[in-house]
Amino acid sequence: MAANTVAPQIMGILNVTPDSFSDGGRFAEIDDAIARGLQLHEQGADIVDVGGESTRPGAERLPTRAEQARVMPVIRALVDAGVAVSVDTMNADTAAAAAEAGVSVINDVSGGLADPAMYRVVAETGLHYVAMHWRGHSKDMDRLATYDDVVVDVRNELKARLAEMIVSGISPEKVILDPGLGFAKTAEHNWRLLGALDELASLGHPLLIGASRKRFLEEFVPPGAAPVERDPATAIVSTLAAHAGVWAVRVHDVPATRTAFAVWCAWENGRRS
């Protein structure tokens, strides 16, 4: 009998922000955020991804001190409770503080471009580092969604980032890549990237896919529907990404993703037995 299929890790999203596009304000209070992080863990999230700065289209930057005031109490409480935590930050100082508090992963949507000190911090901590494809901050990213060939261009730009990471002392085995769905990407760009995950994986690093509730899924829900209504479409995309062999998916709805993965694993194991 063939070996059982193993599902990707599930990274549960915890936005400690008042202005995220999907759940802004729901977990802005520290106690609410801690409770939500514990809930995500209990629901089956392998990692809880804590972020204090919104990266929705058009969002303005947040001062680093304000970001840390939001996320550090939450990170410390979750780590103390035995939860595996990643920090979602573009700021090297925040990444360093989170590493000292015990996070397992630094998740940087800028791929090191927003803060020139990030690679040094990642190298010094030795933590796993998610480097996302990124072309500019949220207020600018929509106008940067221009490519000759989105798959080739994203692959080449990630490859350039990888070269700089290695020169900066980051261990290659610690790097995870994220194609950056929705960041300087149109819906068509997102679908092209999802259809070419094997080409991105050819760079030799695990992939993280974050499609959860993003704008390109709005075509599958009624006009004007809230972002939460995109969860079924998210679960399908996450399962197709699992089939493509990704390392992890980053989602708001952990139970739906866990169920979708269980069905997919049962299907694959039945097919291979």
PDB file of C-alpha atoms in Angstrom:
ATOM      1  CA  MET A   1       0.000   0.000   0.000  1.00  0.00           C
ATOM      2  CA  ALA A   2       1.265   3.494  -0.844  1.00  0.00           C
ATOM      3  CA  ALA A   3       2.152   5.943   1.914  1.00  0.00           C
ATOM      4  CA  ASN A   4      -0.688   8.106   3.166  1.00  0.00           C
ATOM      5  CA  THR A   5      -1.130  11.582   1.730  1.00  0.00           C
ATOM      6  CA  VAL A   6      -0.066  14.326   4.133  1.00  0.00           C
ATOM      7  CA  ALA A   7      -1.892  17.657   4.058  1.00  0.00           C
ATOM      8  CA  PRO A   8      -0.052  20.991   4.110  1.00  0.00           C
ATOM      9  CA  GLN A   9       0.230  22.969   7.281  1.00  0.00           C
ATOM     10  CA  ILE A  10      -2.536  25.419   8.057  1.00  0.00           C
ATOM     11  CA  MET A  11      -1.545  28.927   9.091  1.00  0.00           C
ATOM     12  CA  GLY A  12      -4.445  30.611  10.882  1.00  0.00           C
ATOM     13  CA  ILE A  13      -4.733  34.366  10.340  1.00  0.00           C
ATOM     14  CA  LEU A  14      -4.896  36.576  13.420  1.00  0.00           C
ATOM     15  CA  ASN A  15      -5.187  40.257  12.510  1.00  0.00           C
ATOM     16  CA  VAL A  16      -4.662  42.445  15.573  1.00  0.00           C
ATOM     17  CA  THR A  17      -5.781  45.478  13.583  1.00  0.00           C
ATOM     18  CA  PRO A  18      -8.729  47.847  13.320  1.00  0.00           C
ATOM     19  CA  ASP A  19      -8.601  48.064   9.527  1.00  0.00           C
ATOM     20  CA  SER A  20      -7.938  44.701   7.857  1.00  0.00           C
ATOM     21  CA  PHE A  21     -10.128  44.127   4.804  1.00  0.00           C
ATOM     22  CA  SER A  22     -11.896  41.053   6.175  1.00  0.00           C
ATOM     23  CA  ASP A  23     -12.014  41.106   9.971  1.00  0.00           C
ATOM     24  CA  GLY A  24     -10.598  44.488  10.920  1.00  0.00           C
ATOM     25  CA  GLY A  25     -11.521  45.460  14.464  1.00  0.00           C
ATOM     26  CA  ARG A  26     -12.825  42.071  15.585  1.00  0.00           C
ATOM     27  CA  PHE A  27      -9.614  41.218  17.420  1.00  0.00           C
ATOM     28  CA  ALA A  28      -8.062  44.645  17.956  1.00  0.00           C
ATOM     29  CA  GLU A  29      -8.320  44.314  21.739  1.00  0.00           C
ATOM     30  CA  ILE A  30      -5.492  42.273  23.270  1.00  0.00           C
ATOM     31  CA  ASP A  31      -7.712  39.862  25.224  1.00  0.00           C
ATOM     32  CA  ASP A  32      -9.921  39.245  22.181  1.00  0.00           C
ATOM     33  CA  ALA A  33      -6.878  38.589  20.029  1.00  0.00           C
ATOM     34  CA  ILE A  34      -5.407  36.107  22.504  1.00  0.00           C
ATOM     35  CA  ALA A  35      -8.715  34.294  22.752  1.00  0.00           C
ATOM     36  CA  ARG A  36      -8.962  34.126  18.969  1.00  0.00           C
ATOM     37  CA  GLY A  37      -5.414  32.801  18.679  1.00  0.00           C
ATOM     38  CA  LEU A  38      -6.171  30.039  21.175  1.00  0.00           C
ATOM     39  CA  GLN A  39      -9.362  29.249  19.280  1.00  0.00           C
ATOM     40  CA  LEU A  40      -7.492  28.974  15.965  1.00  0.00           C
ATOM     41  CA  HIS A  41      -5.042  26.585  17.628  1.00  0.00           C
ATOM     42  CA  GLU A  42      -7.872  24.483  19.043  1.00  0.00           C
ATOM     43  CA  GLN A  43      -9.548  24.424  15.633  1.00  0.00           C
ATOM     44  CA  GLY A  44      -6.460  22.845  14.126  1.00  0.00           C
ATOM     45  CA  ALA A  45      -4.189  25.644  12.975  1.00  0.00           C
ATOM     46  CA  ASP A  46      -0.614  24.365  12.911  1.00  0.00           C
ATOM     47  CA  ILE A  47       0.672  27.937  13.152  1.00  0.00           C
ATOM     48  CA  VAL A  48      -1.103  31.119  14.263  1.00  0.00           C
ATOM     49  CA  ASP A  49       0.066  34.081  12.184  1.00  0.00           C
ATOM     50  CA  VAL A  50      -0.097  37.293  14.234  1.00  0.00           C
ATOM     51  CA  GLY A  51      -0.027  40.598  12.379  1.00  0.00           C
ATOM     52  CA  GLY A  52      -0.519  44.163  13.568  1.00  0.00           C
ATOM     53  CA  GLU A  53      -0.314  46.132  10.315  1.00  0.00           C
ATOM     54  CA  SER A  54      -2.997  45.948   7.641  1.00  0.00           C
ATOM     55  CA  THR A  55      -1.802  45.230   4.103  1.00  0.00           C
ATOM     56  CA  ARG A  56      -5.182  45.707   2.447  1.00  0.00           C
ATOM     57  CA  PRO A  57      -5.075  47.726  -0.798  1.00  0.00           C
ATOM     58  CA  GLY A  58      -4.641  51.420   0.011  1.00  0.00           C
ATOM     59  CA  ALA A  59      -3.590  50.915   3.631  1.00  0.00           C
ATOM     60  CA  GLU A  60      -1.164  53.420   5.156  1.00  0.00           C
ATOM     61  CA  ARG A  61       1.977  52.338   7.038  1.00  0.00           C
ATOM     62  CA  LEU A  62       1.876  51.862  10.798  1.00  0.00           C
ATOM     63  CA  PRO A  63       4.682  53.083  13.076  1.00  0.00           C
ATOM     64  CA  THR A  64       6.785  50.181  14.342  1.00  0.00           C
ATOM     65  CA  ARG A  65       6.156  51.039  17.989  1.00  0.00           C
ATOM     66  CA  ALA A  66       2.393  50.914  17.433  1.00  0.00           C
ATOM     67  CA  GLU A  67       2.716  47.600  15.617  1.00  0.00           C
ATOM     68  CA  GLN A  68       4.641  46.075  18.490  1.00  0.00           C
ATOM     69  CA  ALA A  69       2.161  47.393  21.052  1.00  0.00           C
ATOM     70  CA  ARG A  70      -0.523  45.458  19.197  1.00  0.00           C
ATOM     71  CA  VAL A  71       1.228  42.163  18.556  1.00  0.00           C
ATOM     72  CA  MET A  72       3.812  41.511  21.262  1.00  0.00           C
ATOM     73  CA  PRO A  73       1.404  40.870  24.182  1.00  0.00           C
ATOM     74  CA  VAL A  74      -0.544  38.485  21.945  1.00  0.00           C
ATOM     75  CA  ILE A  75       2.565  36.667  20.746  1.00  0.00           C
ATOM     76  CA  ARG A  76       3.896  36.246  24.291  1.00  0.00           C
ATOM     77  CA  ALA A  77       0.589  34.895  25.591  1.00  0.00           C
ATOM     78  CA  LEU A  78       0.178  32.412  22.746  1.00  0.00           C
ATOM     79  CA  VAL A  79       3.771  31.178  22.958  1.00  0.00           C
ATOM     80  CA  ASP A  80       3.376  30.752  26.724  1.00  0.00           C
ATOM     81  CA  ALA A  81       0.269  28.654  26.009  1.00  0.00           C
ATOM     82  CA  GLY A  82       2.263  26.328  23.766  1.00  0.00           C
ATOM     83  CA  VAL A  83       0.937  27.656  20.440  1.00  0.00           C
ATOM     84  CA  ALA A  84       3.244  27.715  17.408  1.00  0.00           C
ATOM     85  CA  VAL A  85       3.283  31.339  16.270  1.00  0.00           C
ATOM     86  CA  SER A  86       4.501  33.273  13.247  1.00  0.00           C
ATOM     87  CA  VAL A  87       4.797  37.035  13.113  1.00  0.00           C
ATOM     88  CA  ASP A  88       3.421  38.828  10.068  1.00  0.00           C
ATOM     89  CA  THR A  89       5.651  41.897   9.785  1.00  0.00           C
ATOM     90  CA  MET A  90       7.746  43.924   7.356  1.00  0.00           C
ATOM     91  CA  ASN A  91       9.747  45.509  10.188  1.00  0.00           C
ATOM     92  CA  ALA A  92      13.072  44.040  11.279  1.00  0.00           C
ATOM     93  CA  ASP A  93      12.725  45.413  14.825  1.00  0.00           C
ATOM     94  CA  THR A  94       9.349  43.726  15.236  1.00  0.00           C
ATOM     95  CA  ALA A  95      10.716  40.487  13.784  1.00  0.00           C
ATOM     96  CA  ALA A  96      13.605  40.576  16.274  1.00  0.00           C
ATOM     97  CA  ALA A  97      11.289  41.218  19.226  1.00  0.00           C
ATOM     98  CA  ALA A  98       8.961  38.431  18.124  1.00  0.00           C
ATOM     99  CA  ALA A  99      11.887  36.039  17.723  1.00  0.00           C
ATOM    100  CA  GLU A 100      12.992  36.818  21.262  1.00  0.00           C
ATOM    101  CA  ALA A 101       9.431  36.106  22.418  1.00  0.00           C
ATOM    102  CA  GLY A 102       9.519  32.652  20.840  1.00  0.00           C
ATOM    103  CA  VAL A 103       7.890  32.755  17.393  1.00  0.00           C
ATOM    104  CA  SER A 104       8.754  29.951  14.979  1.00  0.00           C
ATOM    105  CA  VAL A 105       8.410  31.821  11.681  1.00  0.00           C
ATOM    106  CA  ILE A 106       8.916  35.352  10.366  1.00  0.00           C
ATOM    107  CA  ASN A 107       6.334  36.038   7.658  1.00  0.00           C
ATOM    108  CA  ASP A 108       7.385  39.092   5.641  1.00  0.00           C
ATOM    109  CA  VAL A 109       5.005  40.183   2.877  1.00  0.00           C
ATOM    110  CA  SER A 110       7.693  42.457   1.461  1.00  0.00           C
ATOM    111  CA  GLY A 111      10.238  39.675   1.033  1.00  0.00           C
ATOM    112  CA  GLY A 112      12.840  41.876   2.697  1.00  0.00           C
ATOM    113  CA  LEU A 113      12.321  44.906   0.480  1.00  0.00           C
ATOM    114  CA  ALA A 114      10.533  47.091   3.049  1.00  0.00           C
ATOM    115  CA  ASP A 115      13.299  47.016   5.655  1.00  0.00           C
ATOM    116  CA  PRO A 116      16.977  46.586   4.686  1.00  0.00           C
ATOM    117  CA  ALA A 117      17.741  45.171   8.142  1.00  0.00           C
ATOM    118  CA  MET A 118      15.308  42.251   7.806  1.00  0.00           C
ATOM    119  CA  TYR A 119      17.714  39.760   6.248  1.00  0.00           C
ATOM    120  CA  ARG A 120      20.292  40.384   8.961  1.00  0.00           C
ATOM    121  CA  VAL A 121      17.669  39.752  11.661  1.00  0.00           C
ATOM    122  CA  VAL A 122      16.443  36.582   9.956  1.00  0.00           C
ATOM    123  CA  ALA A 123      20.008  35.292   9.608  1.00  0.00           C
ATOM    124  CA  GLU A 124      20.785  36.042  13.262  1.00  0.00           C
ATOM    125  CA  THR A 125      17.627  34.359  14.581  1.00  0.00           C
ATOM    126  CA  GLY A 126      17.897  31.272  12.364  1.00  0.00           C
ATOM    127  CA  LEU A 127      14.106  31.130  12.106  1.00  0.00           C
ATOM    128  CA  HIS A 128      12.108  30.016   9.110  1.00  0.00           C
ATOM    129  CA  TYR A 129      11.399  32.965   6.852  1.00  0.00           C
ATOM    130  CA  VAL A 130       8.446  33.393   4.504  1.00  0.00           C
ATOM    131  CA  ALA A 131       9.462  35.755   1.713  1.00  0.00           C
ATOM    132  CA  MET A 132       6.535  36.963  -0.361  1.00  0.00           C
ATOM    133  CA  HIS A 133       6.698  38.428  -3.851  1.00  0.00           C
ATOM    134  CA  TRP A 134       6.194  42.170  -3.400  1.00  0.00           C
ATOM    135  CA  ARG A 135       6.588  45.284  -5.499  1.00  0.00           C
ATOM    136  CA  GLY A 136       5.478  48.081  -3.205  1.00  0.00           C
ATOM    137  CA  HIS A 137       3.406  49.138  -0.227  1.00  0.00           C
ATOM    138  CA  SER A 138      -0.357  48.762  -0.127  1.00  0.00           C
ATOM    139  CA  LYS A 139      -1.112  52.320  -1.209  1.00  0.00           C
ATOM    140  CA  ASP A 140       0.911  51.782  -4.402  1.00  0.00           C
ATOM    141  CA  MET A 141       0.507  48.125  -5.269  1.00  0.00           C
ATOM    142  CA  ASP A 142      -2.486  48.260  -7.621  1.00  0.00           C
ATOM    143  CA  ARG A 143      -0.639  50.477 -10.094  1.00  0.00           C
ATOM    144  CA  LEU A 144       2.345  48.086 -10.004  1.00  0.00           C
ATOM    145  CA  ALA A 145       0.363  45.123 -11.385  1.00  0.00           C
ATOM    146  CA  THR A 146       2.088  45.158 -14.782  1.00  0.00           C
ATOM    147  CA  TYR A 147       3.964  42.114 -16.088  1.00  0.00           C
ATOM    148  CA  ASP A 148       5.323  40.790 -19.372  1.00  0.00           C
ATOM    149  CA  ASP A 149       4.592  37.247 -18.150  1.00  0.00           C
ATOM    150  CA  VAL A 150       3.430  37.125 -14.547  1.00  0.00           C
ATOM    151  CA  VAL A 151       4.753  33.622 -13.852  1.00  0.00           C
ATOM    152  CA  VAL A 152       8.179  34.304 -15.366  1.00  0.00           C
ATOM    153  CA  ASP A 153       8.427  37.735 -13.782  1.00  0.00           C
ATOM    154  CA  VAL A 154       7.376  36.611 -10.295  1.00  0.00           C
ATOM    155  CA  ARG A 155       9.713  33.623 -10.468  1.00  0.00           C
ATOM    156  CA  ASN A 156      12.626  35.794 -11.546  1.00  0.00           C
ATOM    157  CA  GLU A 157      11.946  38.433  -8.912  1.00  0.00           C
ATOM    158  CA  LEU A 158      11.746  35.790  -6.190  1.00  0.00           C
ATOM    159  CA  LYS A 159      14.959  34.261  -7.491  1.00  0.00           C
ATOM    160  CA  ALA A 160      16.671  37.646  -7.158  1.00  0.00           C
ATOM    161  CA  ARG A 161      15.405  37.932  -3.585  1.00  0.00           C
ATOM    162  CA  LEU A 162      16.744  34.452  -2.830  1.00  0.00           C
ATOM    163  CA  ALA A 163      20.208  35.406  -4.046  1.00  0.00           C
ATOM    164  CA  GLU A 164      20.282  38.383  -1.678  1.00  0.00           C
ATOM    165  CA  MET A 165      19.043  36.260   1.220  1.00  0.00           C
ATOM    166  CA  ILE A 166      21.829  33.742   0.763  1.00  0.00           C
ATOM    167  CA  VAL A 167      24.474  36.480   0.505  1.00  0.00           C
ATOM    168  CA  SER A 168      23.041  37.952   3.727  1.00  0.00           C
ATOM    169  CA  GLY A 169      23.603  34.696   5.581  1.00  0.00           C
ATOM    170  CA  ILE A 170      20.097  33.218   5.628  1.00  0.00           C
ATOM    171  CA  SER A 171      20.204  29.416   5.445  1.00  0.00           C
ATOM    172  CA  PRO A 172      18.496  28.269   2.213  1.00  0.00           C
ATOM    173  CA  GLU A 173      16.643  25.491   4.040  1.00  0.00           C
ATOM    174  CA  LYS A 174      14.905  28.117   6.194  1.00  0.00           C
ATOM    175  CA  VAL A 175      13.319  29.984   3.268  1.00  0.00           C
ATOM    176  CA  ILE A 176       9.682  29.574   2.233  1.00  0.00           C
ATOM    177  CA  LEU A 177       8.343  31.452  -0.797  1.00  0.00           C
ATOM    178  CA  ASP A 178       4.943  33.059  -1.300  1.00  0.00           C
ATOM    179  CA  PRO A 179       3.841  34.282  -4.764  1.00  0.00           C
ATOM    180  CA  GLY A 180       1.879  37.125  -3.158  1.00  0.00           C
ATOM    181  CA  LEU A 181      -1.637  36.594  -4.449  1.00  0.00           C
ATOM    182  CA  GLY A 182      -3.437  39.942  -4.588  1.00  0.00           C
ATOM    183  CA  PHE A 183      -0.296  42.009  -4.025  1.00  0.00           C
ATOM    184  CA  ALA A 184       0.274  43.964  -7.240  1.00  0.00           C
ATOM    185  CA  LYS A 185      -1.701  41.240  -9.007  1.00  0.00           C
ATOM    186  CA  THR A 186      -4.979  41.248 -10.905  1.00  0.00           C
ATOM    187  CA  ALA A 187      -7.400  38.316 -10.708  1.00  0.00           C
ATOM    188  CA  GLU A 188      -5.975  36.981 -13.960  1.00  0.00           C
ATOM    189  CA  HIS A 189      -2.449  37.186 -12.539  1.00  0.00           C
ATOM    190  CA  ASN A 190      -3.510  35.277  -9.421  1.00  0.00           C
ATOM    191  CA  TRP A 191      -5.054  32.445 -11.432  1.00  0.00           C
ATOM    192  CA  ARG A 192      -2.015  32.215 -13.681  1.00  0.00           C
ATOM    193  CA  LEU A 193       0.263  31.892 -10.655  1.00  0.00           C
ATOM    194  CA  LEU A 194      -1.954  29.272  -9.040  1.00  0.00           C
ATOM    195  CA  GLY A 195      -1.914  27.300 -12.265  1.00  0.00           C
ATOM    196  CA  ALA A 196       1.880  27.385 -12.371  1.00  0.00           C
ATOM    197  CA  LEU A 197       2.867  26.487  -8.815  1.00  0.00           C
ATOM    198  CA  ASP A 198       5.199  23.808 -10.142  1.00  0.00           C
ATOM    199  CA  GLU A 199       7.219  26.490 -11.936  1.00  0.00           C
ATOM    200  CA  LEU A 200       7.550  28.488  -8.713  1.00  0.00           C
ATOM    201  CA  ALA A 201       8.426  25.338  -6.774  1.00  0.00           C
ATOM    202  CA  SER A 202      11.249  24.716  -9.257  1.00  0.00           C
ATOM    203  CA  LEU A 203      13.180  27.394  -7.336  1.00  0.00           C
ATOM    204  CA  GLY A 204      13.702  24.640  -4.771  1.00  0.00           C
ATOM    205  CA  HIS A 205      11.829  26.073  -1.788  1.00  0.00           C
ATOM    206  CA  PRO A 206       8.529  25.258  -0.069  1.00  0.00           C
ATOM    207  CA  LEU A 207       5.555  27.441  -0.999  1.00  0.00           C
ATOM    208  CA  LEU A 208       2.991  29.242   1.140  1.00  0.00           C
ATOM    209  CA  ILE A 209      -0.311  30.164  -0.504  1.00  0.00           C
ATOM    210  CA  GLY A 210      -2.532  32.900   0.932  1.00  0.00           C
ATOM    211  CA  ALA A 211      -5.750  33.171  -1.048  1.00  0.00           C
ATOM    212  CA  SER A 212      -8.097  33.597   1.888  1.00  0.00           C
ATOM    213  CA  ARG A 213     -11.057  35.911   1.208  1.00  0.00           C
ATOM    214  CA  LYS A 214      -9.123  37.904  -1.384  1.00  0.00           C
ATOM    215  CA  ARG A 215     -10.741  40.045  -4.049  1.00  0.00           C
ATOM    216  CA  PHE A 216     -10.120  37.643  -6.904  1.00  0.00           C
ATOM    217  CA  LEU A 217     -12.588  35.209  -5.276  1.00  0.00           C
ATOM    218  CA  GLU A 218     -15.459  37.707  -5.278  1.00  0.00           C
ATOM    219  CA  GLU A 219     -16.682  36.399  -8.652  1.00  0.00           C
ATOM    220  CA  PHE A 220     -17.860  33.256  -6.847  1.00  0.00           C
ATOM    221  CA  VAL A 221     -20.175  35.045  -4.407  1.00  0.00           C
ATOM    222  CA  PRO A 222     -23.193  37.338  -4.917  1.00  0.00           C
ATOM    223  CA  PRO A 223     -22.427  41.009  -5.621  1.00  0.00           C
ATOM    224  CA  GLY A 224     -21.851  42.945  -2.420  1.00  0.00           C
ATOM    225  CA  ALA A 225     -21.291  39.830  -0.303  1.00  0.00           C
ATOM    226  CA  ALA A 226     -19.005  40.204   2.699  1.00  0.00           C
ATOM    227  CA  PRO A 227     -15.460  38.794   2.416  1.00  0.00           C
ATOM    228  CA  VAL A 228     -16.377  35.962   4.814  1.00  0.00           C
ATOM    229  CA  GLU A 229     -18.672  34.594   2.089  1.00  0.00           C
ATOM    230  CA  ARG A 230     -15.530  33.771   0.100  1.00  0.00           C
ATOM    231  CA  ASP A 231     -14.530  31.053   2.583  1.00  0.00           C
ATOM    232  CA  PRO A 232     -15.910  28.122   0.509  1.00  0.00           C
ATOM    233  CA  ALA A 233     -13.961  29.296  -2.539  1.00  0.00           C
ATOM    234  CA  THR A 234     -10.909  29.746  -0.310  1.00  0.00           C
ATOM    235  CA  ALA A 235     -11.152  26.154   0.923  1.00  0.00           C
ATOM    236  CA  ILE A 236     -11.280  24.883  -2.660  1.00  0.00           C
ATOM    237  CA  VAL A 237      -8.249  26.942  -3.705  1.00  0.00           C
ATOM    238  CA  SER A 238      -6.370  25.767  -0.609  1.00  0.00           C
ATOM    239  CA  THR A 239      -7.147  22.128  -1.414  1.00  0.00           C
ATOM    240  CA  LEU A 240      -6.025  22.515  -5.016  1.00  0.00           C
ATOM    241  CA  ALA A 241      -2.832  24.113  -3.677  1.00  0.00           C
ATOM    242  CA  ALA A 242      -2.435  21.108  -1.379  1.00  0.00           C
ATOM    243  CA  HIS A 243      -2.731  18.831  -4.396  1.00  0.00           C
ATOM    244  CA  ALA A 244       0.045  20.883  -6.040  1.00  0.00           C
ATOM    245  CA  GLY A 245       2.305  20.140  -3.082  1.00  0.00           C
ATOM    246  CA  VAL A 246       2.524  23.432  -1.186  1.00  0.00           C
ATOM    247  CA  TRP A 247       4.018  23.611   2.292  1.00  0.00           C
ATOM    248  CA  ALA A 248       1.199  25.592   3.888  1.00  0.00           C
ATOM    249  CA  VAL A 249      -1.892  27.689   3.297  1.00  0.00           C
ATOM    250  CA  ARG A 250      -2.752  30.863   5.189  1.00  0.00           C
ATOM    251  CA  VAL A 251      -6.488  31.110   5.968  1.00  0.00           C
ATOM    252  CA  HIS A 252      -9.099  32.801   8.114  1.00  0.00           C
ATOM    253  CA  ASP A 253     -11.430  29.772   8.344  1.00  0.00           C
ATOM    254  CA  VAL A 254      -9.387  26.944   9.850  1.00  0.00           C
ATOM    255  CA  PRO A 255     -12.212  24.383  10.393  1.00  0.00           C
ATOM    256  CA  ALA A 256     -13.377  24.536   6.762  1.00  0.00           C
ATOM    257  CA  THR A 257      -9.796  24.142   5.558  1.00  0.00           C
ATOM    258  CA  ARG A 258      -9.143  21.251   7.915  1.00  0.00           C
ATOM    259  CA  THR A 259     -12.290  19.483   6.672  1.00  0.00           C
ATOM    260  CA  ALA A 260     -11.407  20.107   3.033  1.00  0.00           C
ATOM    261  CA  PHE A 261      -7.927  18.678   3.585  1.00  0.00           C
ATOM    262  CA  ALA A 262      -9.339  15.611   5.360  1.00  0.00           C
ATOM    263  CA  VAL A 263     -11.608  14.901   2.388  1.00  0.00           C
ATOM    264  CA  TRP A 264      -8.745  15.393  -0.062  1.00  0.00           C
ATOM    265  CA  CYS A 265      -6.462  13.070   1.937  1.00  0.00           C
ATOM    266  CA  ALA A 266      -9.177  10.393   2.097  1.00  0.00           C
ATOM    267  CA  TRP A 267      -9.680  10.682  -1.677  1.00  0.00           C
ATOM    268  CA  GLU A 268      -5.946  10.435  -2.403  1.00  0.00           C
ATOM    269  CA  ASN A 269      -5.387   7.580   0.004  1.00  0.00           C
ATOM    270  CA  GLY A 270      -8.330   5.690  -1.480  1.00  0.00           C
ATOM    271  CA  ARG A 271      -6.986   6.221  -4.979  1.00  0.00           C
ATOM    272  CA  ARG A 272      -3.495   5.018  -4.077  1.00  0.00           C
ATOM    273  CA  SER A 273      -4.386   2.021  -1.914  1.00  0.00           C
TER     274      SER A 273
END
